Structure formats: structure tokens, C-alpha cells
Amino acid sequence: MDNNNSGVAIRRTSSSIISPTNSITSNIPVEDDEYGEDFDLSISSHKRKQSGIPLEVAEGMTGRASMEPSLEQIADDEEEGFISERRQSLPRIQSSSRLSSFPRPASPIPEFDEIFDGENRRFRYASSIKFLSTRNILILAFITVLAIVITIHTPSQPDPGVDVSRPVEADAPTEDGESHFEDVGPGLEFYTEVDHVRYYKSPDKMKEMKSEGPTPADRELGGMHVFKNVCLTNNIDAMSYENNPTTSLRGLIYFTRDQEHNSQRCVPCSNSENMDRWDGTYEDETVVKHKCGMNGLHTMYATSAGDWSSCILEDENTQLMKKFGQTQTPTSVTSVHFFQAPTFLLQFNAFDMESALFDMLMTYLPFWKKYEMNEFPFTSLISHSVKGCISHSHHPFCELLHQMAAFWEVQDLSWESNENTLYCYKTLYYNQVGYNRNLEHEGHVTKEVFGGLRENLFNRFGLPRRRTVEAREKAAAIEGQDLLGTKIILYDKTSRDETHWTDMEAVITEAKSLDKYKDVTFVVVKDFDDLSVAHQARTFNEADAVVMVHGQHMANAIYAVDGTSFVGVGCSGTVPLIGNPRFMELMDSSYKHVSKCKEDNEDDSEACTVCQDDDHFTMTLPAFEKMIDDVMAK
């Protein structure tokens, strides 16, 4: 664990170092020949902070002190006489309150000639050593302790030119070339950092953020944007929409002081309009008095995380968010997770595989192709659509991303379902939801890129049929396979049983008795929800034609071979996403839409449905034959 801020900030203090010119050095010659002529003992003072001890006393404490030791014993009476004589000649040291006025004393250390004076040289030298080891050592210890006490109790004054809220660089020098630091108390930014994520126990502990963006991740491709210093929230209303629940909506908290006087700055716009541009003009701007953002990422403004949390709890703003269907979580922020590493927001509608395919993957594909050839600009990703999407989830769309190696070794970040924790990002990559859902950006997804993706998936899932007609014919020749016959896969309901083809199996039974369909194999899928992702992929891969009620299962078209015929059946005239002509072009396939019969279709010449209500329909045998004949012709 790396605690980047241990609860104290470090501040540089003004230097009070003794100048090098004031340092005391004693070079004492030693007369004993056994050390040699050039030998000297040096005692030098070192640089330190001024501690309240007068420089004169310090100089007196750093005098000469190294001599040749004597090995002879000294009589007690001789020692006592010498020490008594020296005590009478020394000045008294006063109490600590008078240290600052203490005059420079005569050196308590005997001069060279005093010690070495002829016949008594050895005696006086040995006695002086005894003296140094008693009286002066006690004095030195007392003054040192006193200096430490004075230093500890002397308050430090902040340097007005230093920002004490952040650590100073450890190697930053003072004016005299030395570096000095001291603890000055709790810092502003108190957090614990683990794996490039800063955990703040309170939003008040964060420094003020200033958001930037969006800027294009690649100006040639489009659809992916980069934000700096922003936070994300979840739209909890979106998952309970009555008709079309979605997990693709997020709130983006954008930090700026431009909106601090706007009482509705924290309220996102509704999801009633198609917001295809960040700088677009939309109807709700007149209510919230700020820009709305873009599809999938609704903007909210604040000066800080705490400011946003306080703002959304105001009753007027809470009610407006409910009206817009934009209630956000967390509601009351008590902690913040701030991701330092560049992070990709993996955002899609987990309730609809087809929407996920077109709203997310069709925008991301050209970036995937570019990044796999070079390097991913982000090192982690997070998805609140499906937890652990590319690490351990078996959601069909997540499995597709995993098998295509959509993010290679990018780390899938974990998150907790905590209504009080806000997730923020130093650098956030946003793949705009729906940017290329209609494939209107020509050249964005090329046939080469899309074909490469499908080849990748065919290999990863071990699908039996080759993607192209040429490859299938070559494989059949090698393996002795018979390509005659047609396999048609049929499915009679949506994944959520909203629409149901009530007599599908009955009409298929009738059609099988007809001689013209003797080489046709009709395969009825009972329930896609009961099939694994690999099984669903194999089912579509083996089909020459797919006839199904509209639903997210149609996204499995990506696993079908080139030339497959697709038929969407229902009462609505709405064409599903896979029916997009550009998508069919990428697949080298065709799509036909079968919907409610017109009132003048009395002779059943049209392939259409008889609708009992908006969710249930039947099909006559002639209408069914017409539909299958069209498929066979292709």
C-alpha cells in the first residue's frame, strides 16, 4: 500500500545554518613518533539548525580533544589535586535562562605546553584526559539536552511563500543550498492510494478540480472523447423505464466555477432528445440553464464533489431530476475513489444485445483495430453496465468483447454498489453511445475491419462454417461435404416475450409436407435465453437463413456466414438495427422485413402477418410460403 499522504504536509523552512566560514577546525600535531610526522586529528563542527545555543558556547564545546592516551595508572591524590586546581580556575555555568548572555569562556581544555612540560608531561597529560572525561563531558551533555528542549519547544512560523497544503519536493534546496523539512500538521489532501486509485474518506479532503474536455481521442476517426478530472454517476431511473429499460445512461460531473451561481447546475437534462453533439442546443437547456452533454453522458456542473452532493439534495433539484427521469446515484457523497490511470468507460445497454452491438461496438471497432496494432492509450476500464464485464461476466456482449480481445490486457476495474461513494477519473475515455448506430459515418467501419473482427470471432468460438462462400466451397471440396440443402433457423418470440408468433410451429409443420421444401431443414429454437453464448453463435453460423421475431437475439447475426438471408417478422413496421443496408453490405447478406398485412391483401399474395394485437400475430400458409420462397431465391 502506498500512502501518498501520511497526514502531515512537508514544508521547507528558512535556513539557519551556520556559515561554512564559521566552522571550527582544530588541527593538533602529535609529538609521539609512532603516529608519524604528518598525522593530525581534526574535529570540525557540522551544519545544523540554530537551536538557541550561542555560537560562542558552541565554539567552546568544539575545541581540541584528541591526544595520545596514557597507559600508566595515576594516583588518586595526584588526580584529585589536579582536578581541584582546575575547578578553581573555571567560570561557573549559569542556568538555562541566562545562556544567551553567557560570555565566551576561557577554554577549559589545557594548552599543549601546559600538558607537556618536561618531567611532569605524562602525569599532566593523563590528568587532563581524566578531567575531560568527567567535568567537560557532563557540561557538554547538559548543554546538548538543553539545546534539544529549546528546539522542540520553539514554534515554527510558516513560510508565507510556500503552499503548505502539498508536499515540497524532497530535493528542493534553500537559498544556502541545503534542504530542510519539518512536519506542520494535517495536509489538505488526505487519501490512501492503492493500484493508482486514491481513496478519499471525505470529498472535503480533495483539492479543487478543474475539468477539461471533451477532446477527440483521434481526429481522423471520431466518436471517442477524452475528459480530464471528471466524475461519473449512474442513472437509477433508466433501469426502471417501463418500455425500454437501459443501463447505458451516465451522469458526468464537470467541475468549473462558471456555473456556481446557477442553482440547477447539478441537474442533468432529460433523455427525451437525441443529443448527438456535446456543443449542441437542446430544449432542456432553458430549464437547467446549462449545456446538456451528449447521448449516454448527461452533464452536471459543480465546483467540487461536495458541492454537487449538496446541490442534488436540494428539494427543487431532486424533484426536477425525478421529472426528467434522471435520478442519480450516489445521492449523498461521503467518500471518493479517484482513478489516476487513464480509464476507458465501457458503456452499453446490457438489456439489449443488439443495441449494445450497434451503440458501442460500431463506434469502437476502428479504434480497436488501431490500438491492437500499436498501443492502448488507457490502462484500465470500468463498466457500470455489467460488473466485471471483460474479466468474468458471461453476458453475451461481454463474452463477445472478451473473445475478440477488445481490450487485450487492459485492467477491468472493480466497483462497489455503494450509494455514498463517487467515482472520479483523472483521464476518462468515452466511446460515445450511439455515435455510429446507424453506420452513417462512411468509412468509419470498413469491410476489412468488420471482416477481420468476424474472422477473429469464428476462430475463437470454433465455428464450423467458414465465413466467406469461397472459403466454404474450398473446405467442402477438401472435406468431401455436400453443400446442397438449406437450413432455416426460426424463433417465435422476443427475449422478454413481448411479441409472440402464436402459430409458428403449426405453419412450419404444414410447409414441411410440401414437395418444394424437401431439401429445406427447418430448425426451431425454443429459447435463446437457455443457450450459452457459444451455442447461440453456432446456431447462427449453421444457418443459411434466419427468420425471427424482432429482439436482441438478432445481434448473433455477427456470427453468421456471408450471404445469409435475414427476415424480421412482427406487427410493427420498425426495421431492426441489423436491417440497416450498410450492415447487410458489410455482411454480404440481405434483409427482408415482414409486418402487418394490409387490409386489401385478400389473396394472400403478400408475405405478411395477421396481428391480433401489437404483441401477438399469426401467419397464413400462403404468406409463409411467399416468405420462404423469397429466401430460397436468394
XYZ file of C-alpha atoms in Angstrom:
634
model
C 0.000 0.000 0.000
C 1.327 3.396 -0.944
C 0.136 6.141 1.367
C 0.983 9.212 -0.605
C -0.021 11.474 2.229
C 0.643 10.305 5.742
C -1.426 13.005 7.415
C 1.269 15.659 7.523
C 2.397 18.119 4.919
C 6.098 18.860 4.497
C 7.225 22.475 4.306
C 10.630 23.971 3.612
C 11.816 26.212 6.488
C 14.085 29.214 6.223
C 17.675 28.182 6.734
C 19.543 28.974 9.932
C 22.675 27.020 9.105
C 25.999 28.311 10.419
C 28.064 29.554 7.540
C 30.931 27.303 6.458
C 33.297 30.185 7.291
C 32.299 29.934 10.944
C 33.045 26.259 11.307
C 35.801 25.446 13.788
C 38.599 23.094 12.807
C 41.429 22.124 15.166
C 44.485 20.507 13.692
C 46.563 19.272 16.599
C 50.097 17.971 15.980
C 51.051 14.904 17.957
C 54.634 14.654 19.138
C 54.775 10.891 19.551
C 56.831 9.460 16.678
C 54.738 6.326 16.366
C 51.984 8.264 14.552
C 54.334 9.847 12.019
C 55.025 13.480 11.235
C 52.012 14.141 9.003
C 49.350 12.642 11.259
C 46.758 15.076 12.661
C 43.401 14.744 14.366
C 40.663 17.091 13.167
C 37.405 17.910 14.857
C 35.072 20.033 12.683
C 31.704 21.490 13.548
C 28.825 20.350 11.239
C 25.969 22.395 9.818
C 22.781 22.338 11.862
C 19.714 24.417 12.589
C 20.252 27.175 15.151
C 18.943 25.767 18.394
C 19.184 28.691 20.779
C 22.726 27.891 21.906
C 25.033 30.936 21.459
C 27.683 30.378 18.861
C 30.385 31.279 21.426
C 29.379 28.380 23.673
C 29.257 26.056 20.685
C 32.759 27.079 19.719
C 33.956 26.423 23.264
C 32.417 22.961 23.075
C 34.218 22.002 19.872
C 37.815 22.592 20.895
C 40.780 20.303 20.777
C 40.267 16.930 22.418
C 42.473 14.241 20.900
C 45.740 13.261 22.454
C 47.931 10.219 22.919
C 46.376 8.199 25.738
C 48.488 7.149 28.728
C 48.578 3.556 29.892
C 50.078 4.366 33.308
C 47.955 4.460 36.415
C 47.507 7.783 38.213
C 47.494 8.036 41.979
C 44.176 9.191 43.452
C 45.718 12.037 45.392
C 47.521 13.341 42.309
C 44.295 13.256 40.285
C 42.221 14.985 42.963
C 44.795 17.740 43.356
C 44.855 18.479 39.675
C 41.083 18.492 39.295
C 40.626 20.743 42.315
C 43.158 23.199 40.912
C 41.386 23.303 37.547
C 37.907 23.741 39.083
C 39.015 26.921 40.852
C 40.182 28.435 37.551
C 36.914 27.736 35.598
C 33.929 30.148 35.456
C 30.552 28.875 36.658
C 27.894 27.993 34.083
C 24.636 29.751 34.865
C 21.079 28.394 34.499
C 19.486 27.934 31.063
C 17.597 31.217 31.321
C 20.872 33.069 31.148
C 22.581 31.043 28.438
C 22.010 33.670 25.782
C 24.176 36.191 27.661
C 26.869 33.714 28.662
C 30.302 35.222 27.756
C 32.799 33.257 25.784
C 34.766 31.348 28.454
C 38.420 30.713 28.695
C 38.986 27.346 27.131
C 38.582 24.597 29.741
C 40.937 22.454 27.696
C 44.625 22.857 28.753
C 47.074 24.186 26.184
C 49.737 21.915 24.709
C 52.607 23.381 26.753
C 50.626 23.108 29.967
C 50.183 19.394 29.484
C 53.612 18.522 28.122
C 56.009 20.433 30.461
C 59.114 18.425 30.835
C 59.289 15.855 33.599
C 55.607 16.040 34.565
C 54.422 15.729 30.933
C 52.992 12.254 31.214
C 51.296 12.983 34.560
C 49.646 16.223 33.481
C 48.531 14.763 30.179
C 46.901 11.783 31.825
C 45.227 14.035 34.395
C 43.831 16.270 31.694
C 42.317 13.272 29.982
C 40.619 12.367 33.243
C 39.363 15.885 33.536
C 37.880 15.786 30.017
C 36.140 12.534 30.771
C 34.333 13.921 33.811
C 33.709 17.620 34.133
C 33.561 18.694 30.470
C 31.583 15.684 29.328
C 28.931 16.439 31.944
C 28.823 20.092 30.853
C 28.573 19.064 27.183
C 25.745 16.602 27.899
C 23.791 19.179 29.904
C 24.031 21.868 27.225
C 23.138 19.381 24.458
C 19.971 18.262 26.256
C 19.069 21.874 26.934
C 19.505 22.729 23.249
C 17.220 19.893 22.200
C 14.497 21.008 24.628
C 14.684 24.610 23.400
C 14.500 23.475 19.761
C 11.459 21.257 20.353
C 9.501 23.978 22.146
C 10.326 26.741 19.679
C 7.266 27.131 17.360
C 7.913 27.139 13.629
C 6.493 30.039 11.653
C 5.062 29.092 8.231
C 6.918 30.387 5.251
C 4.347 32.601 3.509
C 5.879 31.786 0.155
C 5.257 28.020 0.382
C 1.987 26.184 -0.260
C 1.691 24.077 2.904
C -1.215 22.063 1.510
C 1.098 19.968 -0.660
C 4.448 18.243 -0.082
C 7.546 20.163 -1.104
C 9.955 18.319 -3.350
C 12.403 16.418 -1.168
C 15.442 17.648 -3.058
C 14.382 21.276 -3.344
C 17.290 23.413 -1.991
C 17.106 26.507 0.183
C 18.982 29.674 -0.672
C 22.108 28.430 1.066
C 21.991 25.155 -0.875
C 20.653 22.949 1.917
C 17.305 21.116 2.169
C 15.302 21.184 5.428
C 11.825 19.870 6.146
C 9.601 19.718 9.146
C 6.120 18.400 9.886
C 3.469 21.104 10.041
C 0.289 19.142 10.692
C -2.512 17.543 8.632
C -2.432 18.134 4.885
C -5.389 19.155 2.727
C -5.264 16.050 0.527
C -5.581 13.052 2.816
C -6.005 9.791 0.956
C -4.812 6.246 0.628
C -3.563 5.179 -2.794
C -3.694 1.569 -3.976
C -3.013 0.487 -7.579
C -3.317 4.056 -8.891
C -6.623 4.675 -7.126
C -6.855 7.358 -4.453
C -9.387 6.662 -1.729
C -10.659 9.809 -0.027
C -12.662 9.346 3.173
C -14.360 12.669 2.531
C -14.807 14.836 -0.574
C -13.674 17.797 1.537
C -10.172 16.303 1.633
C -9.741 16.661 -2.138
C -8.086 19.629 -3.726
C -10.229 21.658 -6.098
C -10.556 20.019 -9.513
C -10.908 21.733 -12.853
C -12.408 19.652 -15.653
C -11.252 19.677 -19.263
C -12.710 18.280 -22.467
C -14.098 16.679 -24.363
C -11.210 16.480 -26.789
C -11.096 13.955 -29.671
C -9.139 10.800 -28.936
C -8.415 10.655 -32.671
C -9.416 13.466 -35.008
C -9.484 11.142 -38.024
C -11.844 8.563 -36.560
C -14.318 10.407 -34.357
C -16.710 9.067 -31.728
C -14.293 8.761 -28.805
C -13.685 11.657 -26.429
C -11.234 12.362 -23.622
C -12.158 14.158 -20.391
C -9.884 15.302 -17.576
C -10.803 15.470 -13.875
C -14.444 14.414 -14.028
C -16.745 12.162 -12.006
C -19.424 9.710 -13.176
C -22.827 8.903 -11.695
C -25.445 6.283 -12.538
C -28.976 6.992 -13.715
C -31.087 4.728 -11.498
C -34.347 5.726 -13.200
C -33.139 4.442 -16.570
C -33.126 0.818 -15.430
C -36.787 1.011 -14.488
C -38.141 2.622 -17.663
C -41.410 0.817 -18.393
C -40.881 0.012 -22.070
C -37.165 0.290 -22.721
C -35.007 -0.112 -19.618
C -31.358 0.670 -20.260
C -28.004 0.620 -18.488
C -26.359 2.978 -20.966
C -27.045 6.330 -19.267
C -24.478 8.115 -17.079
C -24.192 11.482 -15.465
C -20.944 13.404 -15.887
C -19.951 15.884 -13.171
C -17.967 18.664 -14.795
C -16.004 20.841 -12.362
C -15.933 24.536 -13.118
C -16.767 27.800 -11.393
C -18.617 29.115 -14.448
C -21.906 27.699 -13.131
C -21.512 28.240 -9.360
C -24.367 30.785 -9.228
C -26.761 28.514 -11.179
C -28.982 26.747 -8.635
C -29.822 23.998 -11.218
C -26.171 23.399 -12.175
C -26.288 19.816 -10.832
C -29.461 18.759 -12.698
C -28.953 16.750 -15.935
C -31.167 17.193 -18.973
C -33.843 14.599 -19.717
C -33.378 11.720 -22.136
C -36.108 12.972 -24.451
C -33.858 14.225 -27.241
C -31.146 12.757 -29.397
C -28.060 14.626 -28.208
C -25.534 13.761 -30.852
C -23.148 16.665 -30.167
C -21.559 17.937 -26.958
C -21.983 21.546 -28.011
C -25.496 21.085 -29.434
C -28.527 23.112 -28.393
C -31.375 21.184 -26.779
C -34.738 22.057 -25.288
C -33.922 21.299 -21.622
C -31.143 23.888 -21.561
C -33.746 26.562 -20.897
C -34.731 24.742 -17.687
C -31.360 23.702 -16.260
C -29.551 26.775 -17.640
C -26.518 24.830 -18.850
C -25.396 22.582 -21.708
C -26.818 19.048 -21.717
C -23.845 16.959 -22.858
C -24.304 14.100 -25.324
C -26.097 10.766 -25.737
C -25.302 8.481 -22.833
C -23.408 11.153 -20.895
C -25.595 13.881 -19.395
C -23.678 16.799 -17.951
C -23.978 18.203 -14.453
C -21.854 21.080 -13.161
C -20.306 21.708 -9.759
C -17.382 23.434 -8.081
C -16.459 20.298 -6.113
C -17.715 16.813 -5.253
C -19.186 18.148 -2.034
C -20.888 20.993 -3.879
C -22.534 18.548 -6.308
C -23.758 16.321 -3.478
C -25.271 19.275 -1.635
C -26.845 20.639 -4.810
C -28.751 17.479 -5.817
C -30.158 17.119 -2.305
C -31.957 20.441 -2.568
C -35.662 19.623 -2.838
C -36.312 21.630 -6.021
C -33.452 19.864 -7.835
C -34.450 16.430 -6.538
C -37.978 16.859 -7.889
C -36.741 18.140 -11.256
C -34.430 15.130 -11.650
C -37.335 12.783 -10.938
C -39.450 14.595 -13.540
C -36.683 14.202 -16.131
C -36.167 10.533 -15.243
C -32.603 11.416 -14.230
C -32.318 10.460 -10.572
C -28.636 9.832 -9.932
C -26.608 7.738 -7.535
C -24.704 8.264 -5.291
C -27.073 10.625 -3.562
C -25.052 11.773 -0.554
C -21.299 11.588 -1.140
C -19.204 10.599 1.856
C -16.196 9.085 0.066
C -14.483 9.393 -3.311
C -12.492 6.928 -5.429
C -10.231 8.929 -7.744
C -8.660 6.836 -10.533
C -5.232 8.136 -11.549
C -4.613 5.821 -14.516
C -6.223 6.616 -17.917
C -9.564 4.769 -17.896
C -11.992 3.694 -20.613
C -15.726 3.920 -19.900
C -17.269 0.705 -21.247
C -20.884 1.754 -21.608
C -23.764 -0.048 -23.343
C -27.315 -1.261 -22.835
C -26.975 -4.606 -21.077
C -30.692 -5.310 -21.598
C -30.385 -5.346 -25.384
C -27.543 -7.150 -27.129
C -28.445 -5.668 -30.497
C -28.339 -2.115 -29.121
C -25.010 -2.850 -27.436
C -23.577 -4.109 -30.728
C -24.571 -1.029 -32.686
C -24.363 1.624 -29.993
C -20.953 0.690 -28.625
C -19.043 -1.740 -30.849
C -19.699 0.006 -34.173
C -18.060 3.131 -32.756
C -15.201 1.320 -31.068
C -14.160 -1.008 -33.916
C -11.833 1.377 -35.798
C -10.105 2.304 -32.531
C -9.717 -1.373 -31.628
C -8.052 -2.029 -34.974
C -5.672 0.873 -34.465
C -4.858 0.106 -30.821
C -4.165 -3.575 -31.347
C -1.566 -2.618 -33.933
C 0.059 -0.029 -31.660
C -0.792 0.572 -28.018
C -3.885 1.266 -25.955
C -3.841 4.828 -24.555
C -5.745 3.699 -21.460
C -4.585 1.089 -18.964
C -7.889 0.324 -17.253
C -11.605 0.287 -17.974
C -14.745 0.422 -15.909
C -18.282 -0.589 -16.768
C -21.298 0.000 -14.598
C -23.435 -1.601 -17.332
C -22.195 -5.057 -16.335
C -19.894 -5.587 -13.379
C -16.621 -7.285 -14.326
C -17.622 -7.261 -17.982
C -14.342 -8.343 -19.571
C -12.914 -10.201 -16.595
C -15.526 -12.742 -15.522
C -19.010 -11.878 -16.822
C -20.804 -14.264 -19.216
C -23.151 -11.604 -20.533
C -23.399 -12.166 -24.333
C -21.935 -8.789 -25.230
C -19.167 -9.039 -22.648
C -18.322 -12.522 -23.935
C -18.088 -11.138 -27.457
C -15.704 -8.394 -26.279
C -13.655 -10.937 -24.386
C -13.361 -13.325 -27.321
C -12.402 -10.599 -29.789
C -9.732 -9.373 -27.324
C -11.309 -5.945 -27.493
C -9.036 -4.573 -24.779
C -6.197 -7.093 -24.550
C -4.536 -6.668 -21.142
C -6.353 -3.526 -20.041
C -7.412 -3.940 -16.400
C -11.118 -4.344 -15.626
C -11.692 -2.169 -12.561
C -13.939 -3.386 -9.780
C -16.558 -1.224 -8.131
C -18.858 -1.487 -5.157
C -22.594 -0.844 -5.107
C -22.282 1.968 -2.588
C -24.733 4.856 -2.673
C -22.250 7.097 -0.874
C -19.122 6.585 -2.998
C -18.412 8.801 -6.002
C -16.147 7.561 -8.802
C -13.868 10.158 -10.388
C -11.206 9.981 -13.095
C -8.081 11.937 -13.842
C -8.326 10.877 -17.520
C -11.508 9.323 -18.925
C -12.003 7.924 -22.435
C -15.630 7.935 -23.516
C -16.803 5.902 -26.518
C -19.944 7.882 -27.359
C -23.077 5.763 -27.129
C -24.937 5.649 -30.435
C -22.375 7.692 -32.379
C -22.377 5.179 -35.237
C -25.514 3.106 -34.501
C -26.894 3.791 -37.997
C -23.486 3.341 -39.657
C -23.889 6.774 -41.244
C -20.206 7.649 -40.877
C -18.968 6.232 -44.143
C -15.527 4.738 -43.875
C -15.702 4.536 -40.090
C -16.296 0.767 -40.112
C -14.764 -0.655 -43.256
C -15.461 -4.072 -44.708
C -11.865 -5.025 -43.983
C -12.145 -4.108 -40.294
C -15.521 -5.759 -39.867
C -14.423 -8.881 -41.738
C -11.315 -9.095 -39.568
C -13.456 -8.941 -36.431
C -15.696 -11.753 -37.628
C -12.786 -13.966 -38.643
C -11.432 -13.470 -35.163
C -14.750 -14.487 -33.586
C -15.175 -17.517 -35.869
C -11.782 -18.806 -34.758
C -12.247 -18.039 -31.065
C -15.656 -19.744 -30.885
C -14.558 -22.656 -33.102
C -17.470 -22.143 -35.503
C -17.885 -24.962 -38.074
C -18.654 -22.955 -41.212
C -16.141 -20.667 -42.896
C -17.131 -17.023 -43.194
C -16.998 -16.498 -46.991
C -18.595 -18.514 -49.795
C -15.190 -19.163 -51.351
C -13.777 -20.488 -48.084
C -16.797 -22.745 -47.563
C -16.565 -24.207 -51.069
C -12.844 -24.857 -50.640
C -13.394 -26.549 -47.282
C -16.249 -28.649 -48.705
C -14.042 -29.868 -51.535
C -11.280 -30.856 -49.131
C -13.588 -32.475 -46.591
C -15.995 -34.021 -49.122
C -19.003 -32.107 -47.804
C -22.287 -31.702 -49.712
C -23.356 -28.060 -49.883
C -26.838 -28.904 -51.208
C -29.799 -28.184 -48.990
C -30.843 -25.127 -46.975
C -31.071 -24.736 -43.226
C -33.516 -22.141 -41.928
C -33.470 -21.172 -38.253
C -36.753 -19.858 -36.839
C -37.631 -18.253 -33.492
C -41.125 -17.201 -32.454
C -40.734 -14.616 -29.693
C -38.661 -11.806 -28.306
C -36.287 -12.464 -25.460
C -38.681 -10.853 -22.993
C -41.852 -12.400 -24.531
C -43.170 -9.010 -25.574
C -44.024 -10.263 -29.083
C -45.104 -13.789 -29.957
C -45.710 -15.637 -33.212
C -48.510 -17.813 -31.882
C -48.862 -20.462 -34.655
C -45.282 -20.644 -35.961
C -44.714 -24.362 -35.368
C -48.113 -25.282 -36.833
C -47.453 -23.448 -40.091
C -43.961 -24.971 -40.318
C -45.438 -28.466 -39.999
C -47.756 -27.724 -42.926
C -44.901 -26.344 -45.033
C -42.742 -29.445 -44.493
C -45.335 -31.551 -46.300
C -44.832 -29.538 -49.473
C -42.511 -31.158 -52.011
C -40.740 -27.912 -52.862
C -39.249 -27.778 -49.376
C -37.908 -31.346 -49.297
C -34.305 -30.056 -49.243
C -35.054 -27.437 -46.601
C -34.285 -28.090 -42.956
C -36.431 -26.057 -40.573
C -34.839 -25.677 -37.127
C -36.970 -24.157 -34.365
C -35.137 -22.578 -31.453
C -37.130 -22.952 -28.263
C -35.475 -20.264 -26.129
C -32.278 -18.318 -26.741
C -32.059 -17.422 -23.081
C -31.360 -21.096 -22.340
C -28.416 -21.249 -24.761
C -24.814 -20.347 -23.968
C -23.137 -17.628 -25.974
C -21.123 -20.207 -27.914
C -24.275 -22.217 -28.663
C -26.080 -19.133 -29.944
C -23.099 -18.277 -32.132
C -23.041 -21.811 -33.581
C -26.803 -21.743 -34.262
C -26.477 -18.613 -36.411
C -23.294 -19.863 -38.042
C -25.015 -23.006 -39.328
C -27.987 -21.134 -40.810
C -28.474 -20.262 -44.468
C -31.459 -18.163 -43.480
C -32.747 -16.709 -40.205
C -36.468 -15.989 -39.710
C -37.224 -14.486 -36.319
C -39.375 -12.128 -34.309
C -37.513 -8.892 -33.575
C -35.325 -8.958 -30.485
C -31.802 -8.714 -29.118
C -31.028 -12.281 -30.230
C -30.691 -10.869 -33.761
C -27.282 -9.480 -32.734
C -25.988 -13.049 -33.209
C -26.024 -12.178 -36.909
C -22.386 -11.240 -36.419
C -21.609 -14.995 -36.227
C -23.481 -15.859 -39.443
C -21.638 -16.605 -42.667
C -21.551 -14.211 -45.592
C -24.615 -14.498 -47.817
C -27.063 -15.378 -45.025
C -30.659 -14.184 -45.569
C -32.316 -12.463 -42.591
C -36.061 -12.000 -42.131
C -37.598 -9.973 -39.330
C -41.223 -10.850 -38.503
C -43.746 -8.898 -36.403
C -46.598 -6.407 -36.411
C -44.557 -3.231 -36.250
C -43.119 -1.640 -39.330
C -39.938 -0.743 -37.447
C -36.869 -2.294 -39.055
C -34.386 -3.729 -36.525
C -30.817 -2.484 -36.380
C -29.381 -5.430 -38.284
C -31.671 -4.488 -41.173
C -29.501 -1.449 -41.836
C -28.439 -1.640 -45.517
C -24.870 -0.722 -44.623
C -24.689 -3.560 -42.095
C -26.013 -6.038 -44.665
C -23.382 -4.783 -47.086
C -20.649 -5.479 -44.538
C -22.122 -8.992 -44.105
C -22.594 -9.608 -47.839
C -26.125 -10.570 -46.806
C -29.739 -9.472 -47.260
C -32.601 -8.448 -45.003
C -36.369 -8.607 -45.523
C -38.932 -7.113 -43.169
C -42.332 -8.823 -42.755
C -45.009 -6.879 -40.877
C -48.777 -6.446 -40.584
C -50.869 -7.269 -43.687
C -52.668 -4.506 -45.456
C -56.463 -4.597 -45.469
C -56.686 -5.309 -49.239
C -54.448 -8.410 -49.084
C -57.327 -10.820 -49.626
C -55.499 -13.252 -51.913
C -52.545 -13.782 -49.543
C -50.139 -12.749 -52.270
C -48.076 -10.777 -49.791
C -45.738 -12.145 -47.141
C -47.241 -10.503 -44.081
C -48.654 -11.167 -40.617
C -52.167 -11.186 -39.178
C -51.951 -9.208 -35.946
C -54.289 -9.996 -33.065
C -52.802 -7.079 -31.092
C -49.469 -5.288 -31.020
C -47.742 -8.236 -29.382
C -49.344 -11.359 -30.909
C -49.692 -12.385 -34.567
C -50.183 -15.368 -36.873
C -49.243 -16.116 -40.489
C -51.232 -17.961 -43.106
C -49.602 -20.813 -45.041
C -49.632 -18.871 -48.373
C -47.975 -15.879 -46.675
C -45.415 -18.195 -45.086
C -44.713 -19.871 -48.460
C -44.204 -16.469 -50.060
C -41.695 -15.521 -47.361
C -39.736 -18.824 -47.663
C -39.737 -18.709 -51.475
C -38.164 -15.235 -51.357
C -35.497 -16.583 -49.036
C -34.805 -19.584 -51.282
C -34.475 -17.366 -54.327
C -31.554 -15.575 -52.675
